[in-house]
Amino acid sequence: MDFPVIPSGLATYTLWDTRSPYGGDGAVGRPEVLSGRPREVHGADGGEEGHLVPAASSRGSYDEGMLRAALRPRSLGMLALMVAATVVCGMLAGWQWDRAHRAITERTSAPAELGDVRDVLEIGGVVTNDDSGGIVTATGTYDASQQILVGGRHIDGTDAAIVVTALHLTLADGSEVLLPVARGWVAAEDVTGADGELDPALAPDPPSGEVTATGRLEASEAATDGVEDGIASEISTPLLVNEWGSPMYAGYVAQTSAAEGLQPMPEAESAFSRGLDWQNIGYAAQWIVFGVFFLYLWWRTVRTHHLDEQEAQREALRAALGEETPRPAPGADAPTPAGAPGAAHPQEDADAGTPPAR
Amino acid sequence: MPAPRPLDEVQVRTSFARFRVASIVEGCALLVLCAIMIMRYLVYGGTSHTWEQVSSVWSPIHGLIYMVYVILGFDLWLKMRWALPRMLLLMLFGVVPVLSFFGERWTHESVERELARRPTLQDGER
């Protein structure tokens, strides 16, 4: 393991420990202090073996100390808690991941037959997730003047425009309601006028008289801009209400049976929608970050405890040597008197160039 | 129990100042989010397009503010050399409406108390 970050408290020690007072060769002179006297003391003291040996004098003892700190019952209990938190975060990440892919996965199962759209939808009601994607039939008459082109789609590798027409349905009480029907799609170049813009006049007219359209019920797409000159970017009922009037169902039917002059709508909505929901992908990533953060917190805690313990051991060592405990100077870089016990401090990491006392 | 290593009072106070700002901003952002949720689900019952839009804009912004709050809380937690449960508490303060304001006051008191009690690098200056 490598620990590149020097915690704030530690940075002070390293400054007055080894580097500044002695420069490069200081570290060479001191190993006698380290390898000789402290071990004597620890032998006389009779304390636990690993504890009074200046910690981190080698890589091995640093890792062992960390391991001991990590295996304390309290640390293990905390680890269990953190792992539980991480698992919860992982599950939440999975949930968001599924949500991001829902448009694809849900459509792969066989769609439900829902029957007449008038029995499925209420005027003003929303298309629920359960109903969305189900097959409905709608019988009524198209209004050729209420037709728009929805451009900017890619279907079967072709730049496509979807033809959406208002179907007028008659309810049981004799009132009339509008239902947008995506009758099918055409290649964008077939409906592009001489000026390079989509031209709704080039789209095939709807059949006249009473017709029955069969297709998937879909929720309205979110609008990003309006309907202009019969062109829109989304099949959005809030926009179409403005154009065609109300009452209108808050959803549309994507016709899967072929209409004259048009390609039928693809089986899956994801094939003509804009693909993955990146917002949900982002949320999934955030949950993973949180999960990792909990584990990192645990590791930091263990490390802090370990460093405290090391420092306590050094204090004990200095006390045992019968020398005065040095305090860090305010500036933290004032020279320590040569030969003072502060000099006996080994580096935490091998970042001082010459590692003391191998 | 190992002897605590000294705190760096200057760093602690800087971190706390940042955390305090983050606490207040996060507290306000969370209240705004709650208001939006009340309008969206309680007042309009999930049918209002406008409130859905407002919510879809504010939710990620609030998420970002909370992330910053957690990072600044983590910074303070490191500088104060606190134990692990305290970090979880700081994170909790940010997700319960109004609690972050009280949490910030409580944290301030803890910081002041511990700076007075525990050894600091600045002790020699006094």
Short mmCIF file of C-alpha atoms in Angstrom, two decimals:
data_model
loop_
_atom_site.label_atom_id
_atom_site.label_comp_id
_atom_site.label_asym_id
_atom_site.label_seq_id
_atom_site.Cartn_x
_atom_site.Cartn_y
_atom_site.Cartn_z
CA MET A 1 0.00 0.00 0.00
CA ASP A 2 1.12 3.50 -0.64
CA PHE A 3 -0.19 6.48 1.28
CA PRO A 4 0.71 9.63 -0.55
CA VAL A 5 -1.29 12.02 1.61
CA ILE A 6 0.44 13.43 4.66
CA PRO A 7 -2.24 14.35 7.19
CA SER A 8 -2.06 17.87 8.47
CA GLY A 9 -0.90 16.95 11.96
CA LEU A 10 1.86 14.81 10.61
CA ALA A 11 3.26 17.41 8.26
CA THR A 12 4.44 19.36 11.27
CA TYR A 13 6.42 16.48 12.67
CA THR A 14 8.15 15.77 9.44
CA LEU A 15 9.25 19.37 9.27
CA TRP A 16 10.93 19.56 12.63
CA ASP A 17 11.91 15.93 12.71
CA THR A 18 14.36 15.16 10.08
CA ARG A 19 14.69 17.45 7.20
CA SER A 20 15.30 21.06 8.07
CA PRO A 21 17.78 20.92 10.95
CA TYR A 22 20.12 18.45 9.37
CA GLY A 23 19.69 18.71 5.67
CA GLY A 24 20.77 15.73 3.68
CA ASP A 25 23.52 14.28 5.83
CA GLY A 26 21.65 14.61 9.09
CA ALA A 27 19.69 11.53 8.26
CA VAL A 28 22.92 9.61 7.86
CA GLY A 29 24.23 10.56 11.25
CA ARG A 30 21.16 9.67 13.22
CA PRO A 31 20.58 6.02 12.52
CA GLU A 32 22.81 5.16 15.51
CA VAL A 33 20.32 6.90 17.71
CA LEU A 34 17.53 5.00 16.12
CA SER A 35 18.95 1.56 15.86
CA GLY A 36 20.89 1.60 19.10
CA ARG A 37 19.32 3.34 22.01
CA PRO A 38 15.60 2.93 21.42
CA ARG A 39 15.91 -0.82 21.18
CA GLU A 40 17.83 -0.89 24.43
CA VAL A 41 15.09 1.04 26.09
CA HIS A 42 12.42 -1.16 24.73
CA GLY A 43 14.28 -4.22 25.94
CA ALA A 44 14.62 -2.79 29.43
CA ASP A 45 11.03 -1.73 29.42
CA GLY A 46 9.85 -5.18 28.62
CA GLY A 47 6.93 -3.80 26.68
CA GLU A 48 5.28 -5.44 23.75
CA GLU A 49 7.70 -6.10 21.01
CA GLY A 50 6.33 -4.16 18.09
CA HIS A 51 5.20 -1.22 20.13
CA LEU A 52 8.25 0.59 21.33
CA VAL A 53 10.33 0.00 18.26
CA PRO A 54 10.12 3.25 16.37
CA ALA A 55 7.24 2.60 14.10
CA ALA A 56 7.54 3.04 10.39
CA SER A 57 11.27 2.53 10.53
CA SER A 58 10.48 0.12 7.75
CA ARG A 59 7.58 -0.37 5.42
CA GLY A 60 6.63 -3.64 7.09
CA SER A 61 6.00 -2.27 10.55
CA TYR A 62 3.89 0.53 9.13
CA ASP A 63 1.59 -1.96 7.41
CA GLU A 64 1.49 -4.20 10.46
CA GLY A 65 0.51 -1.27 12.62
CA MET A 66 -2.25 -0.35 10.20
CA LEU A 67 -3.43 -3.93 10.21
CA ARG A 68 -3.54 -4.00 14.01
CA ALA A 69 -5.48 -0.74 14.02
CA ALA A 70 -7.89 -2.13 11.43
CA LEU A 71 -8.52 -5.36 13.31
CA ARG A 72 -9.57 -3.76 16.58
CA PRO A 73 -13.13 -4.81 17.45
CA ARG A 74 -14.30 -1.23 17.30
CA SER A 75 -12.79 -0.78 13.85
CA LEU A 76 -14.35 -4.00 12.64
CA GLY A 77 -17.76 -2.95 13.93
CA MET A 78 -17.40 0.35 12.10
CA LEU A 79 -16.29 -1.51 9.00
CA ALA A 80 -19.46 -3.62 9.13
CA LEU A 81 -21.53 -0.44 9.33
CA MET A 82 -19.66 1.16 6.44
CA VAL A 83 -19.95 -1.96 4.30
CA ALA A 84 -23.70 -1.97 4.96
CA ALA A 85 -23.88 1.69 3.89
CA THR A 86 -21.88 0.88 0.77
CA VAL A 87 -24.17 -2.04 -0.07
CA VAL A 88 -27.21 0.23 0.27
CA CYS A 89 -25.51 2.78 -2.01
CA GLY A 90 -24.76 -0.01 -4.48
CA MET A 91 -28.40 -1.05 -4.51
CA LEU A 92 -29.50 2.53 -5.08
CA ALA A 93 -26.97 2.79 -7.91
CA GLY A 94 -28.47 -0.37 -9.43
CA TRP A 95 -31.95 1.08 -9.14
CA GLN A 96 -30.93 4.25 -10.99
CA TRP A 97 -29.09 2.16 -13.56
CA ASP A 98 -32.29 0.20 -14.20
CA ARG A 99 -34.27 3.39 -14.47
CA ALA A 100 -31.83 4.69 -17.08
CA HIS A 101 -32.32 1.51 -19.11
CA ARG A 102 -36.03 1.12 -18.49
CA ALA A 103 -36.97 2.44 -21.90
CA ILE A 104 -35.07 -0.45 -23.44
CA THR A 105 -35.70 -3.32 -21.05
CA GLU A 106 -39.40 -2.73 -20.62
CA ARG A 107 -40.09 -2.74 -24.31
CA THR A 108 -38.46 -6.09 -24.84
CA SER A 109 -41.33 -7.93 -23.18
CA ALA A 110 -44.49 -8.55 -25.20
CA PRO A 111 -46.80 -5.54 -25.01
CA ALA A 112 -50.18 -5.86 -23.32
CA GLU A 113 -53.37 -5.61 -25.39
CA LEU A 114 -55.29 -2.79 -23.75
CA GLY A 115 -58.25 -2.48 -26.16
CA ASP A 116 -60.02 0.75 -27.07
CA VAL A 117 -58.06 3.84 -26.08
CA ARG A 118 -61.24 5.46 -24.73
CA ASP A 119 -61.44 2.75 -22.05
CA VAL A 120 -57.77 3.16 -21.14
CA LEU A 121 -57.30 6.92 -20.90
CA GLU A 122 -59.28 9.59 -19.13
CA ILE A 123 -59.29 13.09 -20.54
CA GLY A 124 -56.72 14.99 -18.50
CA GLY A 125 -55.35 11.76 -17.06
CA VAL A 126 -51.74 10.72 -17.59
CA VAL A 127 -50.37 7.64 -19.36
CA THR A 128 -49.08 5.52 -16.49
CA ASN A 129 -45.96 3.36 -16.66
CA ASP A 130 -48.20 0.28 -16.61
CA ASP A 131 -50.17 1.40 -19.66
CA SER A 132 -47.26 2.87 -21.56
CA GLY A 133 -46.19 0.57 -24.39
CA GLY A 134 -49.49 -1.34 -24.40
CA ILE A 135 -51.35 -1.85 -27.67
CA VAL A 136 -54.54 0.20 -28.11
CA THR A 137 -56.98 0.77 -30.93
CA ALA A 138 -58.49 4.15 -31.76
CA THR A 139 -61.39 4.71 -34.17
CA GLY A 140 -62.23 8.14 -35.54
CA THR A 141 -61.48 10.54 -38.35
CA TYR A 142 -58.22 12.31 -39.15
CA ASP A 143 -58.13 16.03 -39.71
CA ALA A 144 -55.71 16.65 -42.60
CA SER A 145 -55.17 20.23 -41.45
CA GLN A 146 -53.99 19.05 -38.05
CA GLN A 147 -50.77 17.29 -38.96
CA ILE A 148 -47.17 18.02 -37.95
CA LEU A 149 -43.72 16.65 -38.74
CA VAL A 150 -41.43 15.70 -35.87
CA GLY A 151 -37.86 15.80 -37.14
CA GLY A 152 -34.43 15.02 -35.82
CA ARG A 153 -34.97 11.27 -35.30
CA HIS A 154 -32.83 8.32 -36.36
CA ILE A 155 -34.71 5.17 -37.28
CA ASP A 156 -33.01 2.13 -38.83
CA GLY A 157 -29.94 4.22 -39.52
CA THR A 158 -31.93 6.83 -41.45
CA ASP A 159 -32.53 10.48 -40.62
CA ALA A 160 -36.27 10.37 -40.18
CA ALA A 161 -39.29 12.54 -39.52
CA ILE A 162 -42.38 11.25 -37.73
CA VAL A 163 -45.81 12.23 -39.09
CA VAL A 164 -48.23 13.05 -36.27
CA THR A 165 -51.91 13.66 -37.08
CA ALA A 166 -54.89 14.51 -34.88
CA LEU A 167 -57.49 11.72 -34.72
CA HIS A 168 -60.98 12.92 -33.70
CA LEU A 169 -62.71 10.39 -31.49
CA THR A 170 -66.33 10.49 -30.35
CA LEU A 171 -66.98 9.61 -26.74
CA ALA A 172 -70.06 7.77 -25.41
CA ASP A 173 -71.73 11.06 -24.47
CA GLY A 174 -71.31 12.37 -28.03
CA SER A 175 -68.49 14.82 -27.23
CA GLU A 176 -65.34 14.86 -29.29
CA VAL A 177 -61.75 14.36 -28.10
CA LEU A 178 -58.41 14.59 -29.90
CA LEU A 179 -55.72 11.89 -29.89
CA PRO A 180 -52.34 12.53 -31.53
CA VAL A 181 -51.38 9.53 -33.68
CA ALA A 182 -47.80 9.03 -34.88
CA ARG A 183 -48.94 7.46 -38.14
CA GLY A 184 -45.45 6.44 -39.22
CA TRP A 185 -42.18 7.86 -40.40
CA VAL A 186 -40.58 9.01 -43.62
CA ALA A 187 -36.96 9.57 -44.56
CA ALA A 188 -36.10 13.17 -43.75
CA GLU A 189 -34.83 13.83 -47.28
CA ASP A 190 -38.27 12.91 -48.71
CA VAL A 191 -39.96 15.72 -46.78
CA THR A 192 -37.17 18.30 -47.07
CA GLY A 193 -38.07 21.22 -49.27
CA ALA A 194 -35.82 23.09 -51.70
CA ASP A 195 -34.74 25.43 -48.88
CA GLY A 196 -33.24 22.52 -46.92
CA GLU A 197 -35.89 22.73 -44.19
CA LEU A 198 -38.56 20.14 -43.40
CA ASP A 199 -41.79 20.91 -45.26
CA PRO A 200 -45.01 19.53 -43.74
CA ALA A 201 -46.75 19.94 -47.08
CA LEU A 202 -44.62 17.09 -48.48
CA ALA A 203 -45.88 14.62 -45.84
CA PRO A 204 -48.55 12.15 -47.02
CA ASP A 205 -52.11 13.18 -46.22
CA PRO A 206 -54.06 11.04 -43.75
CA PRO A 207 -56.84 8.76 -45.02
CA SER A 208 -60.30 10.35 -45.03
CA GLY A 209 -63.41 8.91 -43.44
CA GLU A 210 -63.60 6.77 -40.32
CA VAL A 211 -60.39 4.78 -39.69
CA THR A 212 -59.12 2.51 -36.95
CA ALA A 213 -55.49 3.03 -35.92
CA THR A 214 -53.68 0.35 -33.92
CA GLY A 215 -50.45 1.08 -32.10
CA ARG A 216 -48.59 1.51 -28.86
CA LEU A 217 -49.83 3.97 -26.29
CA GLU A 218 -47.01 6.31 -25.28
CA ALA A 219 -46.71 9.10 -22.74
CA SER A 220 -46.13 12.57 -24.11
CA GLU A 221 -42.49 13.45 -24.71
CA ALA A 222 -41.08 16.39 -22.78
CA ALA A 223 -41.20 19.57 -24.81
CA THR A 224 -38.04 21.57 -25.37
CA ASP A 225 -39.42 24.06 -27.85
CA GLY A 226 -42.70 24.80 -29.58
CA VAL A 227 -44.49 23.83 -32.78
CA GLU A 228 -43.52 26.16 -35.60
CA ASP A 229 -45.05 26.03 -39.08
CA GLY A 230 -46.11 22.43 -38.58
CA ILE A 231 -42.63 21.32 -37.41
CA ALA A 232 -41.76 20.16 -33.87
CA SER A 233 -38.90 18.35 -32.15
CA GLU A 234 -41.06 16.29 -29.80
CA ILE A 235 -44.41 14.57 -29.74
CA SER A 236 -45.61 16.66 -26.84
CA THR A 237 -49.32 16.95 -26.05
CA PRO A 238 -48.99 20.23 -24.07
CA LEU A 239 -47.67 21.80 -27.30
CA LEU A 240 -50.24 20.11 -29.54
CA VAL A 241 -53.12 21.32 -27.37
CA ASN A 242 -52.02 24.86 -28.19
CA GLU A 243 -52.07 24.06 -31.92
CA TRP A 244 -55.08 21.81 -32.23
CA GLY A 245 -57.28 22.75 -29.25
CA SER A 246 -58.72 20.68 -26.41
CA PRO A 247 -59.92 18.32 -25.08
CA MET A 248 -56.96 16.10 -25.92
CA TYR A 249 -55.60 12.91 -24.37
CA ALA A 250 -52.29 13.39 -22.54
CA GLY A 251 -50.50 10.76 -24.58
CA TYR A 252 -50.19 9.54 -28.15
CA VAL A 253 -50.46 6.37 -30.18
CA ALA A 254 -47.47 5.17 -32.19
CA GLN A 255 -49.12 3.33 -35.06
CA THR A 256 -47.45 0.01 -35.78
CA SER A 257 -49.62 -1.00 -38.73
CA ALA A 258 -48.39 0.50 -42.00
CA ALA A 259 -50.11 3.63 -43.31
CA GLU A 260 -50.07 4.60 -46.94
CA GLY A 261 -46.79 6.26 -47.95
CA LEU A 262 -45.29 5.81 -44.47
CA GLN A 263 -43.03 3.36 -42.67
CA PRO A 264 -44.64 1.89 -39.52
CA MET A 265 -43.30 3.11 -36.20
CA PRO A 266 -40.55 0.89 -34.71
CA GLU A 267 -41.54 -1.78 -32.21
CA ALA A 268 -39.64 -0.26 -29.32
CA GLU A 269 -39.87 3.33 -28.25
CA SER A 270 -36.14 3.34 -27.55
CA ALA A 271 -35.55 2.82 -31.26
CA PHE A 272 -36.81 6.29 -32.01
CA SER A 273 -36.42 8.09 -28.71
CA ARG A 274 -33.16 9.66 -27.69
CA GLY A 275 -31.75 6.57 -25.99
CA LEU A 276 -30.43 6.25 -22.43
CA ASP A 277 -31.51 8.57 -19.70
CA TRP A 278 -28.18 10.14 -18.84
CA GLN A 279 -29.55 11.85 -15.79
CA ASN A 280 -30.21 8.47 -14.19
CA ILE A 281 -26.78 7.25 -15.26
CA GLY A 282 -25.36 10.29 -13.45
CA TYR A 283 -27.36 9.47 -10.30
CA ALA A 284 -26.09 5.88 -10.42
CA ALA A 285 -22.51 7.20 -10.58
CA GLN A 286 -23.18 9.49 -7.62
CA TRP A 287 -24.40 6.57 -5.51
CA ILE A 288 -21.24 4.64 -6.35
CA VAL A 289 -19.13 7.64 -5.28
CA PHE A 290 -21.04 7.80 -1.98
CA GLY A 291 -20.53 4.07 -1.43
CA VAL A 292 -16.78 4.34 -1.97
CA PHE A 293 -16.68 7.43 0.25
CA PHE A 294 -18.03 5.43 3.22
CA LEU A 295 -15.23 2.89 2.87
CA TYR A 296 -12.68 5.70 2.51
CA LEU A 297 -13.98 7.29 5.71
CA TRP A 298 -13.38 4.03 7.56
CA TRP A 299 -9.87 3.78 6.22
CA ARG A 300 -9.08 7.38 7.23
CA THR A 301 -10.37 6.69 10.73
CA VAL A 302 -8.21 3.60 11.13
CA ARG A 303 -5.22 5.51 9.84
CA THR A 304 -5.73 8.46 12.17
CA HIS A 305 -5.99 6.09 15.11
CA HIS A 306 -2.85 4.30 14.03
CA LEU A 307 -0.90 7.55 13.67
CA ASP A 308 -2.08 8.71 17.09
CA GLU A 309 -0.90 5.45 18.53
CA GLN A 310 2.49 5.79 16.89
CA GLU A 311 2.83 9.28 18.26
CA ALA A 312 1.92 8.07 21.73
CA GLN A 313 4.61 5.42 21.46
CA ARG A 314 7.16 8.01 20.49
CA GLU A 315 6.19 10.15 23.44
CA ALA A 316 6.64 7.14 25.66
CA LEU A 317 9.99 6.48 24.06
CA ARG A 318 11.17 10.02 24.68
CA ALA A 319 9.98 9.86 28.24
CA ALA A 320 11.83 6.60 28.70
CA LEU A 321 14.97 8.17 27.30
CA GLY A 322 14.61 10.77 29.99
CA GLU A 323 14.82 13.64 27.62
CA GLU A 324 12.64 16.62 27.26
CA THR A 325 9.77 16.34 24.81
CA PRO A 326 10.25 18.87 22.07
CA ARG A 327 7.37 21.05 21.03
CA PRO A 328 6.99 22.17 17.47
CA ALA A 329 7.89 25.79 17.06
CA PRO A 330 5.09 28.08 15.86
CA GLY A 331 6.60 28.36 12.42
CA ALA A 332 7.14 24.63 12.49
CA ASP A 333 10.48 24.96 10.78
CA ALA A 334 12.70 26.30 13.54
CA PRO A 335 15.80 24.15 13.83
CA THR A 336 15.77 21.53 16.51
CA PRO A 337 18.98 21.53 18.56
CA ALA A 338 21.35 18.92 17.27
CA GLY A 339 21.13 15.71 19.19
CA ALA A 340 17.72 16.52 20.64
CA PRO A 341 15.38 13.56 20.78
CA GLY A 342 13.20 15.09 18.11
CA ALA A 343 15.88 14.03 15.73
CA ALA A 344 15.15 10.44 16.56
CA HIS A 345 11.90 10.56 14.68
CA PRO A 346 11.74 8.33 11.72
CA GLN A 347 9.86 9.34 8.65
CA GLU A 348 6.30 8.21 8.22
CA ASP A 349 6.87 7.61 4.60
CA ALA A 350 9.98 7.30 2.59
CA ASP A 351 9.57 10.85 1.38
CA ALA A 352 12.69 12.28 3.02
CA GLY A 353 15.11 10.85 0.55
CA THR A 354 17.27 8.76 2.87
CA PRO A 355 15.17 6.34 4.86
CA PRO A 356 16.39 6.20 8.44
CA ALA A 357 17.58 3.00 10.09
CA ARG A 358 16.87 0.13 7.83
CA MET B 1 -5.88 5.33 24.62
CA PRO B 2 -3.30 7.16 22.53
CA ALA B 3 -2.56 10.75 23.36
CA PRO B 4 -4.30 13.03 20.84
CA ARG B 5 -1.98 14.77 18.46
CA PRO B 6 -2.34 18.55 18.49
CA LEU B 7 -4.89 20.31 16.32
CA ASP B 8 -3.93 23.09 13.98
CA GLU B 9 -6.21 25.84 15.20
CA VAL B 10 -5.68 28.05 12.14
CA GLN B 11 -6.61 25.24 9.75
CA VAL B 12 -9.54 24.18 11.91
CA ARG B 13 -10.97 27.68 11.96
CA THR B 14 -10.58 28.06 8.19
CA SER B 15 -12.27 24.72 7.60
CA PHE B 16 -15.06 25.55 9.97
CA ALA B 17 -15.70 28.90 8.27
CA ARG B 18 -16.12 27.09 4.94
CA PHE B 19 -18.27 24.40 6.50
CA ARG B 20 -20.49 27.00 8.13
CA VAL B 21 -21.23 28.66 4.77
CA ALA B 22 -21.89 25.26 3.20
CA SER B 23 -24.25 24.36 6.07
CA ILE B 24 -26.36 27.44 5.60
CA VAL B 25 -26.42 27.19 1.80
CA GLU B 26 -27.31 23.49 1.98
CA GLY B 27 -30.03 24.18 4.57
CA CYS B 28 -31.62 26.82 2.32
CA ALA B 29 -31.28 24.63 -0.80
CA LEU B 30 -32.99 21.75 1.00
CA LEU B 31 -35.87 23.99 2.11
CA VAL B 32 -36.35 25.14 -1.48
CA LEU B 33 -36.35 21.50 -2.61
CA CYS B 34 -38.97 20.64 0.03
CA ALA B 35 -41.16 23.53 -1.11
CA ILE B 36 -40.91 22.31 -4.71
CA MET B 37 -41.81 18.76 -3.69
CA ILE B 38 -44.80 20.00 -1.70
CA MET B 39 -46.05 21.99 -4.69
CA ARG B 40 -45.41 19.11 -7.11
CA TYR B 41 -46.88 16.20 -5.17
CA LEU B 42 -49.16 17.62 -2.46
CA VAL B 43 -50.65 20.73 -4.05
CA TYR B 44 -50.80 19.51 -7.68
CA GLY B 45 -50.69 15.76 -7.05
CA GLY B 46 -47.96 15.15 -9.61
CA THR B 47 -49.91 16.50 -12.58
CA SER B 48 -48.36 19.94 -12.95
CA HIS B 49 -45.95 20.14 -15.85
CA THR B 50 -44.47 23.40 -14.56
CA TRP B 51 -43.55 22.03 -11.14
CA GLU B 52 -42.16 18.89 -12.72
CA GLN B 53 -39.85 21.10 -14.79
CA VAL B 54 -38.87 23.23 -11.78
CA SER B 55 -38.13 20.08 -9.80
CA SER B 56 -36.04 18.55 -12.57
CA VAL B 57 -33.91 21.70 -12.64
CA TRP B 58 -33.46 22.16 -8.89
CA SER B 59 -32.93 18.53 -7.85
CA PRO B 60 -29.51 18.13 -9.51
CA ILE B 61 -28.42 21.57 -8.31
CA HIS B 62 -29.33 20.63 -4.76
CA GLY B 63 -27.48 17.33 -5.21
CA LEU B 64 -24.37 19.25 -6.20
CA ILE B 65 -24.68 21.59 -3.21
CA TYR B 66 -24.99 18.59 -0.91
CA MET B 67 -21.85 17.05 -2.41
CA VAL B 68 -19.92 20.26 -1.71
CA TYR B 69 -21.35 20.28 1.82
CA VAL B 70 -20.14 16.72 2.42
CA ILE B 71 -16.67 17.49 1.07
CA LEU B 72 -16.31 20.58 3.30
CA GLY B 73 -17.70 18.62 6.26
CA PHE B 74 -15.14 15.90 5.56
CA ASP B 75 -12.39 18.51 5.53
CA LEU B 76 -13.44 19.82 8.95
CA TRP B 77 -13.77 16.26 10.24
CA LEU B 78 -10.21 15.52 9.18
CA LYS B 79 -8.80 18.68 10.71
CA MET B 80 -10.63 18.05 13.99
CA ARG B 81 -9.44 14.43 14.00
CA TRP B 82 -12.91 13.33 14.99
CA ALA B 83 -14.13 9.75 15.15
CA LEU B 84 -16.11 8.12 12.35
CA PRO B 85 -19.66 8.51 13.78
CA ARG B 86 -19.22 12.28 13.80
CA MET B 87 -18.78 12.28 10.02
CA LEU B 88 -22.00 10.30 9.60
CA LEU B 89 -23.73 12.84 11.83
CA LEU B 90 -22.44 15.73 9.70
CA MET B 91 -23.79 13.98 6.60
CA LEU B 92 -27.15 13.44 8.30
CA PHE B 93 -27.39 17.15 9.19
CA GLY B 94 -27.42 17.91 5.49
CA VAL B 95 -30.36 15.67 4.56
CA VAL B 96 -32.94 16.51 7.23
CA PRO B 97 -34.76 19.78 6.54
CA VAL B 98 -33.84 22.63 8.95
CA LEU B 99 -31.46 20.35 10.90
CA SER B 100 -28.36 21.71 9.17
CA PHE B 101 -28.89 25.11 10.81
CA PHE B 102 -28.94 23.55 14.29
CA GLY B 103 -26.18 21.13 13.29
CA GLU B 104 -23.98 24.05 12.31
CA ARG B 105 -24.47 25.70 15.73
CA TRP B 106 -23.84 22.45 17.54
CA THR B 107 -20.73 21.79 15.47
CA HIS B 108 -19.49 25.31 16.19
CA GLU B 109 -19.84 24.72 19.93
CA SER B 110 -17.97 21.41 19.66
CA VAL B 111 -15.17 23.02 17.67
CA GLU B 112 -14.76 25.86 20.19
CA ARG B 113 -14.89 23.50 23.15
CA GLU B 114 -12.33 21.13 21.72
CA LEU B 115 -9.98 23.87 20.59
CA ALA B 116 -9.97 25.12 24.18
CA ARG B 117 -9.51 21.67 25.67
CA ARG B 118 -7.25 19.82 23.27
CA PRO B 119 -3.61 20.73 22.57
CA THR B 120 -3.10 22.87 19.50
CA LEU B 121 -0.03 23.80 17.51
CA GLN B 122 -0.70 27.41 18.44
CA ASP B 123 -0.52 26.78 22.21
CA GLY B 124 3.03 28.12 22.36
CA GLU B 125 1.96 31.50 21.02
CA ARG B 126 -0.22 32.33 23.96
#
